[in-house]
PDB file of C-alpha atoms in Angstrom:
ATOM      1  CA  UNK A   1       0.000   0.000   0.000  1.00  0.00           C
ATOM      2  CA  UNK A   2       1.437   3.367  -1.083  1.00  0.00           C
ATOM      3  CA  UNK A   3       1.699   6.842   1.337  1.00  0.00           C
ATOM      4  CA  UNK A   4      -1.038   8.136  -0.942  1.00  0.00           C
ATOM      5  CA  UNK A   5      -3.272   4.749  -1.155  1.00  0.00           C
ATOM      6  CA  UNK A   6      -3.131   5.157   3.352  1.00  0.00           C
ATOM      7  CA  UNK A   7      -4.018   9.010   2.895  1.00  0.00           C
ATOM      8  CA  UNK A   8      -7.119   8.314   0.802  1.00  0.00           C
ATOM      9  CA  UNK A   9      -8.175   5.288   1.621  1.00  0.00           C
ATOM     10  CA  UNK A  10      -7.815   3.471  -1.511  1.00  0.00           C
ATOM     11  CA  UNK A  11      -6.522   3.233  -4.893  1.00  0.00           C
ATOM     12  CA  UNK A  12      -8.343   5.504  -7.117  1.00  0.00           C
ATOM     13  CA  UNK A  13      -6.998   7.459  -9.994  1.00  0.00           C
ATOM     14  CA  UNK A  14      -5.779  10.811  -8.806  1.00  0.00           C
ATOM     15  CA  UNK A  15      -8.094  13.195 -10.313  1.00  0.00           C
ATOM     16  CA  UNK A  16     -11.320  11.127  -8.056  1.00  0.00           C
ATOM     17  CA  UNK A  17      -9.509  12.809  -4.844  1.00  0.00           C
ATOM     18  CA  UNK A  18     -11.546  14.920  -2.694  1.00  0.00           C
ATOM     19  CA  UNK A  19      -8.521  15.985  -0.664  1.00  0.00           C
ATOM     20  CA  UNK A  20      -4.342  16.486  -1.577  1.00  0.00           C
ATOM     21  CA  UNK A  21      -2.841  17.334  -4.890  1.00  0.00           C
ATOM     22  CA  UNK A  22      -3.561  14.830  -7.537  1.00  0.00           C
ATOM     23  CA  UNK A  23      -1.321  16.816 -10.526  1.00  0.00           C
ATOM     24  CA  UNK A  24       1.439  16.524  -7.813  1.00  0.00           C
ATOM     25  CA  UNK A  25       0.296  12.543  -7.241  1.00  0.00           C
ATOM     26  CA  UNK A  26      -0.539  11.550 -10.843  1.00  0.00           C
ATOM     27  CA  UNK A  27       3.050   9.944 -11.619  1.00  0.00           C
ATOM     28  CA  UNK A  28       2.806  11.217 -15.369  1.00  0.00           C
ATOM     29  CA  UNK A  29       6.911  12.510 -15.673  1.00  0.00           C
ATOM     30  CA  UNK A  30       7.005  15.696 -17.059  1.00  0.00           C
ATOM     31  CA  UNK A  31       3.993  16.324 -16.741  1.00  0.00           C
ATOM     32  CA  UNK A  32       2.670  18.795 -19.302  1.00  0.00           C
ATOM     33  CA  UNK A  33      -0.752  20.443 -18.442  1.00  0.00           C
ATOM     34  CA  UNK A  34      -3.129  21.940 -15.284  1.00  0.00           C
ATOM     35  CA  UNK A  35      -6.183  19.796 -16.294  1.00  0.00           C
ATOM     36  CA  UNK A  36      -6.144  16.415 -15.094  1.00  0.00           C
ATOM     37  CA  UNK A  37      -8.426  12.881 -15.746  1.00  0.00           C
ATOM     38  CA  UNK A  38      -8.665   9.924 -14.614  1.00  0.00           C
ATOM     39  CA  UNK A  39     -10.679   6.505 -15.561  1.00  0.00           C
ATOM     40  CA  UNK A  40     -10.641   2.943 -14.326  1.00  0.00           C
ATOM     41  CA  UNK A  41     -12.045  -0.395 -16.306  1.00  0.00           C
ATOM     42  CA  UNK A  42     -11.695  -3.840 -15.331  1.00  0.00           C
ATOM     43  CA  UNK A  43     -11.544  -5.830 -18.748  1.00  0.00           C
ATOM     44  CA  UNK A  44     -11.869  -9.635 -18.698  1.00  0.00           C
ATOM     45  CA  UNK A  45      -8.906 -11.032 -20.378  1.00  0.00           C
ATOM     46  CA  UNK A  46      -5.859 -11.492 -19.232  1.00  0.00           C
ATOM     47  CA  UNK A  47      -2.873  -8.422 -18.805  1.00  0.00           C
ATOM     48  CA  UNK A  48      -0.544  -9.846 -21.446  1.00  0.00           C
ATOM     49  CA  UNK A  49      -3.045  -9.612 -24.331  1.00  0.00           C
ATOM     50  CA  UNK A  50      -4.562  -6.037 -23.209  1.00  0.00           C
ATOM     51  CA  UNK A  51      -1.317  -4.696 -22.908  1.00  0.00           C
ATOM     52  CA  UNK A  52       0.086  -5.693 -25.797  1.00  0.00           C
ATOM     53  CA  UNK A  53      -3.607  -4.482 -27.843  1.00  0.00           C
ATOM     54  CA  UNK A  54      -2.821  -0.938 -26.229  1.00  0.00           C
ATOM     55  CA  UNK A  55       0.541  -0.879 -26.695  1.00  0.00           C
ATOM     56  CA  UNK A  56       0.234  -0.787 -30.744  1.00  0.00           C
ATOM     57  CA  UNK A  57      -0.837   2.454 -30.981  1.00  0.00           C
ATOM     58  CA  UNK A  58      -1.996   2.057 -34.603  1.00  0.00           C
ATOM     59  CA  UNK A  59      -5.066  -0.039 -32.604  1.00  0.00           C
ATOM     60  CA  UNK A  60      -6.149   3.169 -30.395  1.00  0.00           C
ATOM     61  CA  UNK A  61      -8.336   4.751 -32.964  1.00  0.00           C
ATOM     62  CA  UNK A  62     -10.205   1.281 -33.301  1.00  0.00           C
ATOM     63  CA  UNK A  63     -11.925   2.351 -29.656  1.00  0.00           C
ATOM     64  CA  UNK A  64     -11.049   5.519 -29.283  1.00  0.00           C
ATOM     65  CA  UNK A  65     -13.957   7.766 -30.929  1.00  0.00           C
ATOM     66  CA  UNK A  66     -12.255  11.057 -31.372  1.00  0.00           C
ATOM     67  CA  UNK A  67      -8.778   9.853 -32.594  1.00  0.00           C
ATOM     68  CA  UNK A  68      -8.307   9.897 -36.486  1.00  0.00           C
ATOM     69  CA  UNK A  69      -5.116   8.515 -37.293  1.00  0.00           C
ATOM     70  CA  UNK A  70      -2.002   7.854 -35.116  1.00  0.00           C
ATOM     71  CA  UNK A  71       1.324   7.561 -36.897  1.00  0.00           C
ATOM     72  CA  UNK A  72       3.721   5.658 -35.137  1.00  0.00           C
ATOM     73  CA  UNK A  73       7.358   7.151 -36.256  1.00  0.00           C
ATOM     74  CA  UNK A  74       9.947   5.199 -33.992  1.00  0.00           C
ATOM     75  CA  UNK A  75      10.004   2.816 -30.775  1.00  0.00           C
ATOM     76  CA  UNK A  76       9.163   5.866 -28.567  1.00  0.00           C
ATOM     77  CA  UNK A  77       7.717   8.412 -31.158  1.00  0.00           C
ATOM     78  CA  UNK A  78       4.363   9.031 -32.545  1.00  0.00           C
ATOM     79  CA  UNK A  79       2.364  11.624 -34.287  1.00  0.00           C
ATOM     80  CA  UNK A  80      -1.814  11.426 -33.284  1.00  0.00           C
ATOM     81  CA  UNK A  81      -4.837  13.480 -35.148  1.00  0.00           C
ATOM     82  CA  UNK A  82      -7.491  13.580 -33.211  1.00  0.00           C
ATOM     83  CA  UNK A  83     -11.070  15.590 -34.340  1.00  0.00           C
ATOM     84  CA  UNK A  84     -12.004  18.737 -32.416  1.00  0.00           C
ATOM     85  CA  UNK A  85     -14.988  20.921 -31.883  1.00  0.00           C
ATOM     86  CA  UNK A  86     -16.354  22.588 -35.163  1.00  0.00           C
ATOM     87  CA  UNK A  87     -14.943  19.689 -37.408  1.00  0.00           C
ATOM     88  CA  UNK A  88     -11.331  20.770 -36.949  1.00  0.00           C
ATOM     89  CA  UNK A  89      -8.559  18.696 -35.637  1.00  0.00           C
ATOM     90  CA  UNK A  90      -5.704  19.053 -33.609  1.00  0.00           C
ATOM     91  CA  UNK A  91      -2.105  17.408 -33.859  1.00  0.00           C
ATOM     92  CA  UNK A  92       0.480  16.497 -31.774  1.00  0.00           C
ATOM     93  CA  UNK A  93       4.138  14.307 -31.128  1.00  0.00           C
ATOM     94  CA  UNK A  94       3.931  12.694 -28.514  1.00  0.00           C
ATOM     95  CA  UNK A  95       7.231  10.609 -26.800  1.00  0.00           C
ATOM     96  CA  UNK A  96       7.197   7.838 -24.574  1.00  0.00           C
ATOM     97  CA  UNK A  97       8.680   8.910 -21.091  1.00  0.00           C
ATOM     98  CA  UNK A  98       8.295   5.818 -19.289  1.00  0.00           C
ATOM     99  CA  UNK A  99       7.355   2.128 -20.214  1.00  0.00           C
ATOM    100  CA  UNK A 100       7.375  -1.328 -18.425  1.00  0.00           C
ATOM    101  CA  UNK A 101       5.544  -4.325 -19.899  1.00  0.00           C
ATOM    102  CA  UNK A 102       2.695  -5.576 -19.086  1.00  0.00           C
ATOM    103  CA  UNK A 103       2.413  -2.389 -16.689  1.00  0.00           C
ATOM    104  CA  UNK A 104       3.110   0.859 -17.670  1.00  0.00           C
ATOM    105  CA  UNK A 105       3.154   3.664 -20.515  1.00  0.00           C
ATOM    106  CA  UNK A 106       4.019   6.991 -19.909  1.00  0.00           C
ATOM    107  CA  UNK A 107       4.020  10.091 -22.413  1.00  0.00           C
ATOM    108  CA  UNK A 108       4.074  13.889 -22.871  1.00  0.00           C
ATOM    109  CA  UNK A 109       3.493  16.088 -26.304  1.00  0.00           C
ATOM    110  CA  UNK A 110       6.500  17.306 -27.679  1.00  0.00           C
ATOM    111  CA  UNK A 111       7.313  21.525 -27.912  1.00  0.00           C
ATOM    112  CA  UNK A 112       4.129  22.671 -30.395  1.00  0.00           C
ATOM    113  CA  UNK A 113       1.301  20.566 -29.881  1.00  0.00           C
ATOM    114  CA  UNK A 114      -2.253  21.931 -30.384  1.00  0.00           C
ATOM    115  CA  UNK A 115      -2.772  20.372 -26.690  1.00  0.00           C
ATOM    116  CA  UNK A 116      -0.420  19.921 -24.688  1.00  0.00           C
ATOM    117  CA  UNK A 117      -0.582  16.850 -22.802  1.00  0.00           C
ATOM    118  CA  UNK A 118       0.814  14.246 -21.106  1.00  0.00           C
ATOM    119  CA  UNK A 119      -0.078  10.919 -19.344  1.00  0.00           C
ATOM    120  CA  UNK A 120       0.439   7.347 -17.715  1.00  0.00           C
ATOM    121  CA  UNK A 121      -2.123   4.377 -18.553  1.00  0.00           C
ATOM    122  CA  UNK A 122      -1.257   1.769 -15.415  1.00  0.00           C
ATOM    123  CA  UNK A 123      -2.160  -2.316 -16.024  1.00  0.00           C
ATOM    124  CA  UNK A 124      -3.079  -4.096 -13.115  1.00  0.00           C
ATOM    125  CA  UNK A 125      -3.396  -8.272 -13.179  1.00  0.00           C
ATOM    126  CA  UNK A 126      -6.768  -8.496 -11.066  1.00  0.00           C
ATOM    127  CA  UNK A 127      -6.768 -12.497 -11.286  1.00  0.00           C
ATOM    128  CA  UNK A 128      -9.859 -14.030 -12.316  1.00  0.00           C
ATOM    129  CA  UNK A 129     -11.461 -10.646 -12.969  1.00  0.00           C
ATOM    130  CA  UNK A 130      -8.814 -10.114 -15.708  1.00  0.00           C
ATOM    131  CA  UNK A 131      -7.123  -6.594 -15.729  1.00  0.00           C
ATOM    132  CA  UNK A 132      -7.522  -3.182 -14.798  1.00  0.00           C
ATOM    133  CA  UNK A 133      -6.541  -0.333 -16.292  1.00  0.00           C
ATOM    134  CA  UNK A 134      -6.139   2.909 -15.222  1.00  0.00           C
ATOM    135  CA  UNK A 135      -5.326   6.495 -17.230  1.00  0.00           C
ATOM    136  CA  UNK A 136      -4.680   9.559 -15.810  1.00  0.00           C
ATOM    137  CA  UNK A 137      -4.462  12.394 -18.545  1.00  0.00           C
ATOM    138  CA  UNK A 138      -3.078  15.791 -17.296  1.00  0.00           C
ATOM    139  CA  UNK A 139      -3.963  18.461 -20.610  1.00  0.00           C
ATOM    140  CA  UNK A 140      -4.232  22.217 -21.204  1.00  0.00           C
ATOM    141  CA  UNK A 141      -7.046  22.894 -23.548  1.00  0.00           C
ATOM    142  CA  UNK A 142      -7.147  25.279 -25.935  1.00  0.00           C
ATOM    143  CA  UNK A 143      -8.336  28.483 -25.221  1.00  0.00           C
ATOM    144  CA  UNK A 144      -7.570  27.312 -21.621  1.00  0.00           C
ATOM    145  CA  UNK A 145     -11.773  27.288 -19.624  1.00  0.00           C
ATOM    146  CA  UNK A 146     -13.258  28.685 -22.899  1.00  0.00           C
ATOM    147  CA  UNK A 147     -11.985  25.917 -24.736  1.00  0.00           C
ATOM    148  CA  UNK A 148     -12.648  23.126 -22.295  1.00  0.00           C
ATOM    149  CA  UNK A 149     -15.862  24.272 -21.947  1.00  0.00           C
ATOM    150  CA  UNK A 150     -16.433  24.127 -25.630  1.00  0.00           C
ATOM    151  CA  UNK A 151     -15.845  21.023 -26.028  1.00  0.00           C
ATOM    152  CA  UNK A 152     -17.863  19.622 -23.477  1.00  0.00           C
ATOM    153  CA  UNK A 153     -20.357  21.031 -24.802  1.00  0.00           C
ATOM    154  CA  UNK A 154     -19.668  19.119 -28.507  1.00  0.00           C
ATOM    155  CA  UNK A 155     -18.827  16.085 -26.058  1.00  0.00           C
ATOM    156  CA  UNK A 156     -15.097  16.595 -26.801  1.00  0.00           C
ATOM    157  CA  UNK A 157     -13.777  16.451 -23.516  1.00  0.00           C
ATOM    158  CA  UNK A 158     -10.890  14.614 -22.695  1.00  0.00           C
ATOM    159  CA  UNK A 159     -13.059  13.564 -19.259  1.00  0.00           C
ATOM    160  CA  UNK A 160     -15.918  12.442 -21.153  1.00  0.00           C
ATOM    161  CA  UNK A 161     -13.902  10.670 -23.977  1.00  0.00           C
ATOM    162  CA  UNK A 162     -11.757   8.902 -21.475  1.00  0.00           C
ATOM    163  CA  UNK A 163     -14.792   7.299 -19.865  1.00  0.00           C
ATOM    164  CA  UNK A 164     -16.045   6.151 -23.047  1.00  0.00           C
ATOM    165  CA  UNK A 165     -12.977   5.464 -24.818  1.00  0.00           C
ATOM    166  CA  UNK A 166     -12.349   2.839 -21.652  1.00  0.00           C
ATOM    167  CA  UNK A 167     -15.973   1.156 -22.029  1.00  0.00           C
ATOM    168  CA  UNK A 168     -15.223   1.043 -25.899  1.00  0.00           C
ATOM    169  CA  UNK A 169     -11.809  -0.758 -25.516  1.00  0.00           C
ATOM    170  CA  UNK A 170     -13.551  -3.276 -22.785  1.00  0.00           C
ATOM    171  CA  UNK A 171     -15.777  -4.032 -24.872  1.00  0.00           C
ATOM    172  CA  UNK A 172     -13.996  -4.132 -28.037  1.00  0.00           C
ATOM    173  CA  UNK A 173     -11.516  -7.159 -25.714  1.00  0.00           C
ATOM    174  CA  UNK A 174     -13.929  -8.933 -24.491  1.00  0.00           C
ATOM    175  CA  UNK A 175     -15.989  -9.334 -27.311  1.00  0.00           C
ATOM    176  CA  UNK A 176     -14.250  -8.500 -30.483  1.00  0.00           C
ATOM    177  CA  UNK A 177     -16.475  -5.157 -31.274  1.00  0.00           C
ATOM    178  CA  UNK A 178     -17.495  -2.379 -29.984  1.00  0.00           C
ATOM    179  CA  UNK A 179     -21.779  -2.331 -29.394  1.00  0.00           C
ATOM    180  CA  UNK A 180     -23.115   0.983 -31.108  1.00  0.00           C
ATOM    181  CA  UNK A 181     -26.854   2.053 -31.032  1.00  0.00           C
ATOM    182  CA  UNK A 182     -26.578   3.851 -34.718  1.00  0.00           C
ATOM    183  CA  UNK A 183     -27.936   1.564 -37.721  1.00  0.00           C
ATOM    184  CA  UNK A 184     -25.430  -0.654 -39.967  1.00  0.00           C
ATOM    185  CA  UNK A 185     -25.689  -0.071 -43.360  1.00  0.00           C
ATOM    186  CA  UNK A 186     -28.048  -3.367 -43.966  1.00  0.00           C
ATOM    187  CA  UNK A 187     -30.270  -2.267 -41.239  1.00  0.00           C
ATOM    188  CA  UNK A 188     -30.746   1.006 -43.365  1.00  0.00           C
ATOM    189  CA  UNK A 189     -31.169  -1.077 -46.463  1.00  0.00           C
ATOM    190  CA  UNK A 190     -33.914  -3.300 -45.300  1.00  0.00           C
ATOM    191  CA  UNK A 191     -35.638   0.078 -43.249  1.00  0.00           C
ATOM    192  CA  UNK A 192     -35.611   1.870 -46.207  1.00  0.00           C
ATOM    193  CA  UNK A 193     -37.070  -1.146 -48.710  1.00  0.00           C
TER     194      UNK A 193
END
């Protein structure tokens, strides 16, 4: 049990605190931005085969809504588009600061991103429950409250993506796809006929 985990009483992400500093206990290195999220999922298979999914980048957009493209440029590099507000999108570099297998990725944007960010997504073995993961985002949005406020508003922001990007990617492991409430293309078909 960590100092923090005996000062709150348990091991939620940072940003769930009532009382301390979570930027200051978030363990993102070099941290880059004052906003901070954080979102938990327990996903049924095992830590191995989740980590690995997450750790090919090229996978994220598969679950994560808002992310168009990432390009993977090295071992420790990659450049993301993700959409924005107003059909725009926003780019960044982002650089792996910290990685361990099966537990641990760490990153930060690199000098000029549209958002500076930076982050740590934790994997936990949870036995017969299969594995939890845990992010913890720490961003400045652009046009600092304005902005953040903006894009909750289009459902843009990073707390509300994280949440659903999570359930997404749970569901996209333990079942092979994501469930989605708008029609497929035959459902339209046979509606239409």
């Amino acid at each position: 049990m960590t100092d923090d985990t005996k000062t709150h009483g348990d091991d939620a992400p940072p940003s769930t605190w009532k009382h301390g500093d979570p930027l200051a206990a978030s363990d993102i290195p070099e941290r880059e931005g004052d906003s901070i999220v954080g979102r938990a999922v327990t996903i049924n298979r095992p830590l191995a085969e989740v980590f690995s999914y997450f750790r090919d980048f090229t996978n994220l957009p598969t679950f994560m809504e808002n992310v168009v493209r990432i390009d993977v440029i090295d071992a420790t590099r990659s450049h993301w588009v993700v959409s924005a507000p107003a059909g725009k999108t926003v780019e960044w570099d982002a650089v792996i600061t910290d990685e361990e297998a099966d537990r641990v990725i760490a990153w930060r944007s690199e000098p000029g991103a549209d958002v500076v960010n930076s982050g740590r997504v934790e994997f936990r073995d949870a036995g017969a429950r299969g594995t939890v993961v845990t992010a913890t985002i720490a961003y400045d949005p652009p046009a600092g409250m304005v902005g953040k406020l903006i894009a909750k508003m289009f459902q843009r922001e990073p707390a509300i993506q994280a949440r659903r990007d999570l359930r997404r990617f749970k569901q996209l492991m333990e079942t092979g796809e994501i469930a989605t409430a708008a029609m497929n293309r035959k459902q339209r078909e046979e509606e239409m006929a």
